[in-house]
Coordinates of C-alpha atoms in Angstrom, one line a residue:
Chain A
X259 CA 0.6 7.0 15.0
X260 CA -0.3 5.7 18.4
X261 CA -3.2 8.6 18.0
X262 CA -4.3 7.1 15.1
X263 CA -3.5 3.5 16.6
X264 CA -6.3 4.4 19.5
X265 CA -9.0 5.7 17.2
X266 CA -9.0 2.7 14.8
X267 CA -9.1 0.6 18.5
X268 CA -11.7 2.3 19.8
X269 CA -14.2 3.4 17.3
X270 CA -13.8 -0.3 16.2
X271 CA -15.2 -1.4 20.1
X272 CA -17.4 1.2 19.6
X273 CA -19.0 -0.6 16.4
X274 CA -21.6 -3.3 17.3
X275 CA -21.4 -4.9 14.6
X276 CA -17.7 -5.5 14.7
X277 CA -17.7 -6.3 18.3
X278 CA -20.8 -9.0 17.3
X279 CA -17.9 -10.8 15.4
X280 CA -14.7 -10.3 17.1
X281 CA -15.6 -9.2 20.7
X282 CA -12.8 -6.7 21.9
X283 CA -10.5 -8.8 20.0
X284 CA -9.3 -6.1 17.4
X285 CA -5.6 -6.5 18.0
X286 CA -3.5 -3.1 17.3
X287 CA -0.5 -4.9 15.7
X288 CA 0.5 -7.7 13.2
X289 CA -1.0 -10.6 14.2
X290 CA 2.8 -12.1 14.6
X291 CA 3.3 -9.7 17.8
X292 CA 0.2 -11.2 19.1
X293 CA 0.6 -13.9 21.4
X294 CA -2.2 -15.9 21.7
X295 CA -4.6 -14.8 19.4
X296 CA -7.6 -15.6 19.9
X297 CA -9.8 -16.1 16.5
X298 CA -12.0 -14.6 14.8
X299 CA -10.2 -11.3 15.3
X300 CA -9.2 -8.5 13.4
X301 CA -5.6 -6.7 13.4
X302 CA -4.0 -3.9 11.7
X303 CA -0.8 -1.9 11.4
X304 CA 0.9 1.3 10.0
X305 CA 2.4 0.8 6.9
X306 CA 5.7 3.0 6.2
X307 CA 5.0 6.0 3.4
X308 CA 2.8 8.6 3.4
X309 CA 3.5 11.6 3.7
X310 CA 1.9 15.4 3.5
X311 CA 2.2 18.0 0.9
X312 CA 4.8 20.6 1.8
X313 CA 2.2 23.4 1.2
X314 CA -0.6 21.6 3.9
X315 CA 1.6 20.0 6.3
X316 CA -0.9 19.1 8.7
X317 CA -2.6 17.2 6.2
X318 CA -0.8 13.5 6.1
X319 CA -1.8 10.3 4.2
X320 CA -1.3 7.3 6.2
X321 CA -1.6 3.9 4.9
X322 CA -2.7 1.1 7.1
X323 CA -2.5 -2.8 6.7
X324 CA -6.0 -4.3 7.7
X325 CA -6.6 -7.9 8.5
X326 CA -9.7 -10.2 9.1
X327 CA -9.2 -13.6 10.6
X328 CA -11.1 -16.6 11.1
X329 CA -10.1 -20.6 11.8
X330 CA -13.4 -21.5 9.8
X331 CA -13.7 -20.3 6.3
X332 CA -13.1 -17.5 4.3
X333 CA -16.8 -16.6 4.1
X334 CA -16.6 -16.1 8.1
X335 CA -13.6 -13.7 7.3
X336 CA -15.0 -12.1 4.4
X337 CA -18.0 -11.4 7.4
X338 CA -15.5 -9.8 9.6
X339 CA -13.7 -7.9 7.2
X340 CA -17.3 -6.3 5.6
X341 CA -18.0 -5.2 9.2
X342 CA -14.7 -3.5 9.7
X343 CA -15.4 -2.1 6.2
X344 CA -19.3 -0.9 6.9
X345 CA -18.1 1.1 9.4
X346 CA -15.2 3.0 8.1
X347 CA -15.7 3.2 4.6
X348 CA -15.8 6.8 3.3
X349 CA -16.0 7.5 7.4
X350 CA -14.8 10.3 9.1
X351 CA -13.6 10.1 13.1
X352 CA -12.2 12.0 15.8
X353 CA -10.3 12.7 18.7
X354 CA -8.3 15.3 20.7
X355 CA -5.5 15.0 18.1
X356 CA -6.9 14.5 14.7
X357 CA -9.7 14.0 12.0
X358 CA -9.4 10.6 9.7
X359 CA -11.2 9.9 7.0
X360 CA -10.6 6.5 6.0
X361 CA -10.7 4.9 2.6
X362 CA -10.1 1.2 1.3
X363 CA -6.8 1.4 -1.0
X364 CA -7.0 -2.2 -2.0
X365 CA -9.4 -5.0 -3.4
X366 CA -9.6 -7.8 -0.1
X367 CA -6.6 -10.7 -0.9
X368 CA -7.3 -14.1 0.8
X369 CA -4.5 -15.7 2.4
X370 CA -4.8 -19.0 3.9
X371 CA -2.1 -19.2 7.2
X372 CA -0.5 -23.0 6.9
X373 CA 0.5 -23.0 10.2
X374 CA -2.5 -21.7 12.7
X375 CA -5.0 -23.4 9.5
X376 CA -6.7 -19.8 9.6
X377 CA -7.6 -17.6 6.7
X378 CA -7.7 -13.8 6.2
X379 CA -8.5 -11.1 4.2
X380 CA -6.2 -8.2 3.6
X381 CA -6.7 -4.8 2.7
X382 CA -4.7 -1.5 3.2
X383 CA -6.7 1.7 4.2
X384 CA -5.6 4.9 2.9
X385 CA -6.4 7.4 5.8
X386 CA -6.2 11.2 5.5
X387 CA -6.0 12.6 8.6
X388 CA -5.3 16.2 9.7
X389 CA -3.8 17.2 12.8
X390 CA -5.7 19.1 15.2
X391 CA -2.9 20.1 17.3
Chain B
X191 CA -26.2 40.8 -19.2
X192 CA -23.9 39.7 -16.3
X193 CA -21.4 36.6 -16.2
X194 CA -21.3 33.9 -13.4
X195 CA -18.6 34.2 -10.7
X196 CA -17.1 30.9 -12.6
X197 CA -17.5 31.9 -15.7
X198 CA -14.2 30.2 -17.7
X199 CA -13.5 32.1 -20.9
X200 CA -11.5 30.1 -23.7
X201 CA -12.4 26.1 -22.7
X202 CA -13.0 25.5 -25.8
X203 CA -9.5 26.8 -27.5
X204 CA -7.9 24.4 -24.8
X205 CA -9.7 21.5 -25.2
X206 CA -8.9 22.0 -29.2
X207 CA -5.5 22.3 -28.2
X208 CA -6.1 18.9 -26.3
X209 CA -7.4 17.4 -28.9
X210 CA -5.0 18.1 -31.6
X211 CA -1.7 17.0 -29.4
X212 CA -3.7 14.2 -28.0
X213 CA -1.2 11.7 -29.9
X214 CA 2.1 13.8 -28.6
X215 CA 0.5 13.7 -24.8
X216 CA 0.0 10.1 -24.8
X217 CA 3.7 9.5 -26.1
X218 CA 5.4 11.7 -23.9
X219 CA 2.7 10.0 -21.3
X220 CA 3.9 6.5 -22.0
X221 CA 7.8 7.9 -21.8
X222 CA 7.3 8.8 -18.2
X223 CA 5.5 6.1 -17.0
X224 CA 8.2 3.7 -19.1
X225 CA 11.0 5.5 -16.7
X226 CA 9.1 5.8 -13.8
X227 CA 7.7 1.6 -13.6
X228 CA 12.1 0.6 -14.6
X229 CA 12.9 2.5 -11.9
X230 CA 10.1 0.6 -9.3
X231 CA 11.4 -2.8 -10.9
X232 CA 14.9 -1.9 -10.3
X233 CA 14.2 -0.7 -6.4
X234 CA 12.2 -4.0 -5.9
X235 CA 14.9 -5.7 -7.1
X236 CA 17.4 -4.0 -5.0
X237 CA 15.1 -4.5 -1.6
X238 CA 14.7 -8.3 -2.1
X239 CA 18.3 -9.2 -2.4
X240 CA 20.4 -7.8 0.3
X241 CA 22.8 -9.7 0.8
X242 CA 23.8 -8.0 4.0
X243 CA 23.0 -10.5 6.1
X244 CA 23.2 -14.4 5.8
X245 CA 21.2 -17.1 6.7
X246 CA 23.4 -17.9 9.2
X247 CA 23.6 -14.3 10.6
X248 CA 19.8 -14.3 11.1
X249 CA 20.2 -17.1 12.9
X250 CA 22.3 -15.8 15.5
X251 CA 20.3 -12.6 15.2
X252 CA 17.6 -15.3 16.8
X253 CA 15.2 -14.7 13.6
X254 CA 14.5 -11.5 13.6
X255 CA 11.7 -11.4 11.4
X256 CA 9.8 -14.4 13.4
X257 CA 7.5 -13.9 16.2
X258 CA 9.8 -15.5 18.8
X259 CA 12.3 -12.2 18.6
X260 CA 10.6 -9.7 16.2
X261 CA 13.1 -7.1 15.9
X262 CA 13.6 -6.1 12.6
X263 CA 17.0 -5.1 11.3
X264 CA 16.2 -2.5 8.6
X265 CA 14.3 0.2 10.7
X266 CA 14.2 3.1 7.9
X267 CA 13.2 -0.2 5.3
X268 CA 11.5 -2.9 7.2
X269 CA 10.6 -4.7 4.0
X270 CA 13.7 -5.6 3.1
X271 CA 14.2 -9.2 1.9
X272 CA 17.6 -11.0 2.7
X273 CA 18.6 -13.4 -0.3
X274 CA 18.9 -16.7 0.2
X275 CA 18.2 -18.8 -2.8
X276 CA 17.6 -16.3 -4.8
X277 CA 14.2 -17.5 -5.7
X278 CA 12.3 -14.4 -5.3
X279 CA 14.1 -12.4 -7.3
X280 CA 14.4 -15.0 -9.9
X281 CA 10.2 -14.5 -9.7
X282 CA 10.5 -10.7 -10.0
X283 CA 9.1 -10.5 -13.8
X284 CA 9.9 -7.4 -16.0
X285 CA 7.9 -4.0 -16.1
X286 CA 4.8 -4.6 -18.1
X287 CA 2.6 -2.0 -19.2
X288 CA -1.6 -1.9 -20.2
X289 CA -2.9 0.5 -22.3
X290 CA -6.5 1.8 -22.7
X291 CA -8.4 4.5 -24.3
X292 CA -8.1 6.7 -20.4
X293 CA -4.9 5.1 -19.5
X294 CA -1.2 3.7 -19.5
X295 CA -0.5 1.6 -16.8
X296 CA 2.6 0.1 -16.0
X297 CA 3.2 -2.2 -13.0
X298 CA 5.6 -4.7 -11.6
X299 CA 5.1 -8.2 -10.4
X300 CA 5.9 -11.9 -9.3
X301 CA 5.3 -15.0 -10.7
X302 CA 4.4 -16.3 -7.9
X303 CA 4.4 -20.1 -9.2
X304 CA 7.7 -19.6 -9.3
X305 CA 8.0 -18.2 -5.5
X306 CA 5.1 -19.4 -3.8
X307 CA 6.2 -18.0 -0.4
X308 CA 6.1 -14.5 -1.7
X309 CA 2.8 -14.2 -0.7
X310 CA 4.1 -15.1 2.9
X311 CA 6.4 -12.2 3.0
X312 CA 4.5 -10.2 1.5
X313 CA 1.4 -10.5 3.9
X314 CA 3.0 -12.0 6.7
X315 CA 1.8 -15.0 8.8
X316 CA 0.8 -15.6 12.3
X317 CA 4.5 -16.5 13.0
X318 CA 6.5 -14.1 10.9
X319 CA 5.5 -10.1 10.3
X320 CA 5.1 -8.9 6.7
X321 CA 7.4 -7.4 4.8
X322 CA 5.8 -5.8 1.7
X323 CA 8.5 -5.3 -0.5
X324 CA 6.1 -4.2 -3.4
X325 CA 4.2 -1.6 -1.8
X326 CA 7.4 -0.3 0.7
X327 CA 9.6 0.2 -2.4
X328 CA 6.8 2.0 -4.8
X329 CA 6.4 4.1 -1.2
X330 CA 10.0 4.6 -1.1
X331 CA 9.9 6.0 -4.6
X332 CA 6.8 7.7 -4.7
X333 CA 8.7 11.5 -4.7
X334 CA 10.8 10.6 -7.5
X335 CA 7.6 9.3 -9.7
X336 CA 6.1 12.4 -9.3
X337 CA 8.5 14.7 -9.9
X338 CA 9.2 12.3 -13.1
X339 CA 5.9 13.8 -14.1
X340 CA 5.9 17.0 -12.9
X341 CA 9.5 17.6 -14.6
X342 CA 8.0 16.9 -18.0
X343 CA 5.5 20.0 -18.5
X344 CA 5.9 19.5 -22.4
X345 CA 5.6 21.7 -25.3
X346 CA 3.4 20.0 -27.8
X347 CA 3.4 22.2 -31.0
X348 CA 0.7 22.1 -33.5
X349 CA 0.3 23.5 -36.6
X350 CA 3.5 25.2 -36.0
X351 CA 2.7 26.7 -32.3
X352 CA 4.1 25.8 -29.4
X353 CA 1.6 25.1 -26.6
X354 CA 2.8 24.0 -23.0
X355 CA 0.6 21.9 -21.1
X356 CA 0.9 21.0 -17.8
X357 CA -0.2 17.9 -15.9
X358 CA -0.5 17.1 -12.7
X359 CA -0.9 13.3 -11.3
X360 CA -1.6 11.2 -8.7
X361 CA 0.1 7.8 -7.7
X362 CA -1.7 5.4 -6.3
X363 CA -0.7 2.2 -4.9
X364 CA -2.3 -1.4 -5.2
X365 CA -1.5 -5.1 -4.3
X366 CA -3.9 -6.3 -6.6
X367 CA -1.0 -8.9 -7.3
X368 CA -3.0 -12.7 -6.8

């Protein structure tokens, strides 16, 4: 996971058009371990499941909790989110340790947070991802 | 004259075969996703009542699920939901079920007017991590649901002749709850 934790990070940074948004502030956790965020941001964790087949075992699915945040609006949200979503839609990265392709699993939900006043989107990812080692 | 590579001799005896059980697939269809969405409701409803530990206990646990001491209790299912009013469950409505021409759908869900802060647990806050209980328990199940499919490789007969037909599935997940 912290494989896959380092490529979300990093090809994120590497994304202009997210960093245009966010700045480096794509935060590797739920946004509750956070201290301090800073907002806009974005922020995502592993969800539990997943899983390979028994017959491919180096062939996992990993789901993974995305969330886009602003103090201003939804529409500024929405913004960051389509970013995050531009560049890993249907995308497939690498490192040392593994290929992901990455997939939205679920239609964006707005949530409004009562006590920061921000609003996010949040989508999980489905990511397939097969090990390299 | 020569045949393609992938050339597939007798389609069109299966897809009669198809066609004339049609009626006993989507029956024996709707019977396994029947069994398969009661046993999600009933392991939702088990994950959102625990009555391990109290109110009380959290406290003196210093909150575990809040961001001043985030340290969840229930490592192997870290959406498990601690009752205390009982309201959530209360909001946990019976398995439903949608049919269409392509498909039989069944799913599980909250009435969230009647437990508004579902959505809080669900998706978490800025102060308190999430706990999906919806999409960790179909997770926790996912095995069982398809080997609930897999187990029934039925014998429809037709005209007197029994055919076997096998299916295979995928399960997908959504939180297309709000």
């Amino acid at each position: 996971m912290q494989s896959l934790r380092a490529l979300i990070r990093s090809q994120a940074i590497a994304t202009t058009a997210i960093t245009n948004k966010v700045s480096d502030r794509i935060y590797p956790s739920e946004i509750a371990l956070v201290e301090n965020p800073v907002f806009p941001c974005l922020n995502f964790s592993m969800d539990s499941g997943g899983g390979s087949d028994f017959d491919a075992p180096k062939i996992h699915n990993q789901a993974v909790a995305v969330w886009a945040w602003s103090t201003i609006s939804y529409d500024e949200a929405a913004e960051v989110y389509e970013t995050f979503f531009n560049a890993f839609q249907r995308t497939r990265f690498k490192n040392d340790d593994l290929f992901a392709l990455f997939a939205e699993a679920t239609a964006p939900i707005e949530n409004f947070d009562e006590l920061t006043l921000a609003y996010n989107i949040f989508t999980r990812w489905s990511v397939t991802l097969i090990d390299r080692t | 004259m020569s045949q393609g590579l992938n050339a597939v001799s007798g389609l069109d005896i299966v897809i009669g075969n198809i066609n004339r059980s049609e009626g006993a697939i989507a029956s024996w269809a709707f019977g396994r996703v029947l069994v398969a969405t009661n046993r999600l409701h009933k392991r939702i409803g088990k994950n959102i009542n625990k009555t391990d530990h109290s109110l009380e206990r959290l406290r003196q646990m210093g909150h575990p699920y809040a961001k001043r001491n985030p340290r969840n209790p229930h490592k192997k299912i870290p959406h498990t939901v601690h009752r205390q009013s009982g309201t959530l469950l209360s909001a946990l409505m019976k398995p439903q079920f949608k049919l269409t021409k392509e498909s039989i759908i069944g799913f599980v869900e909250l009435d969230e007017g009647m437990a508004p802060h579902a959505r809080w647990v669900i998706f978490g806050t800025t102060k308190m991590i999430k706990r999906d209980f919806l999409f960790g328990s179909l997770q926790e199940i996912r095995d069982d649901i398809i080997k609930i499919f897999q187990k029934g490789r039925g014998n429809f007969g037709a005209d007197g002749e029994a055919k076997t037909f096998i299916f295979s599935t995928s399960v997908g997940t959504t939180t297309d709850l709000f």
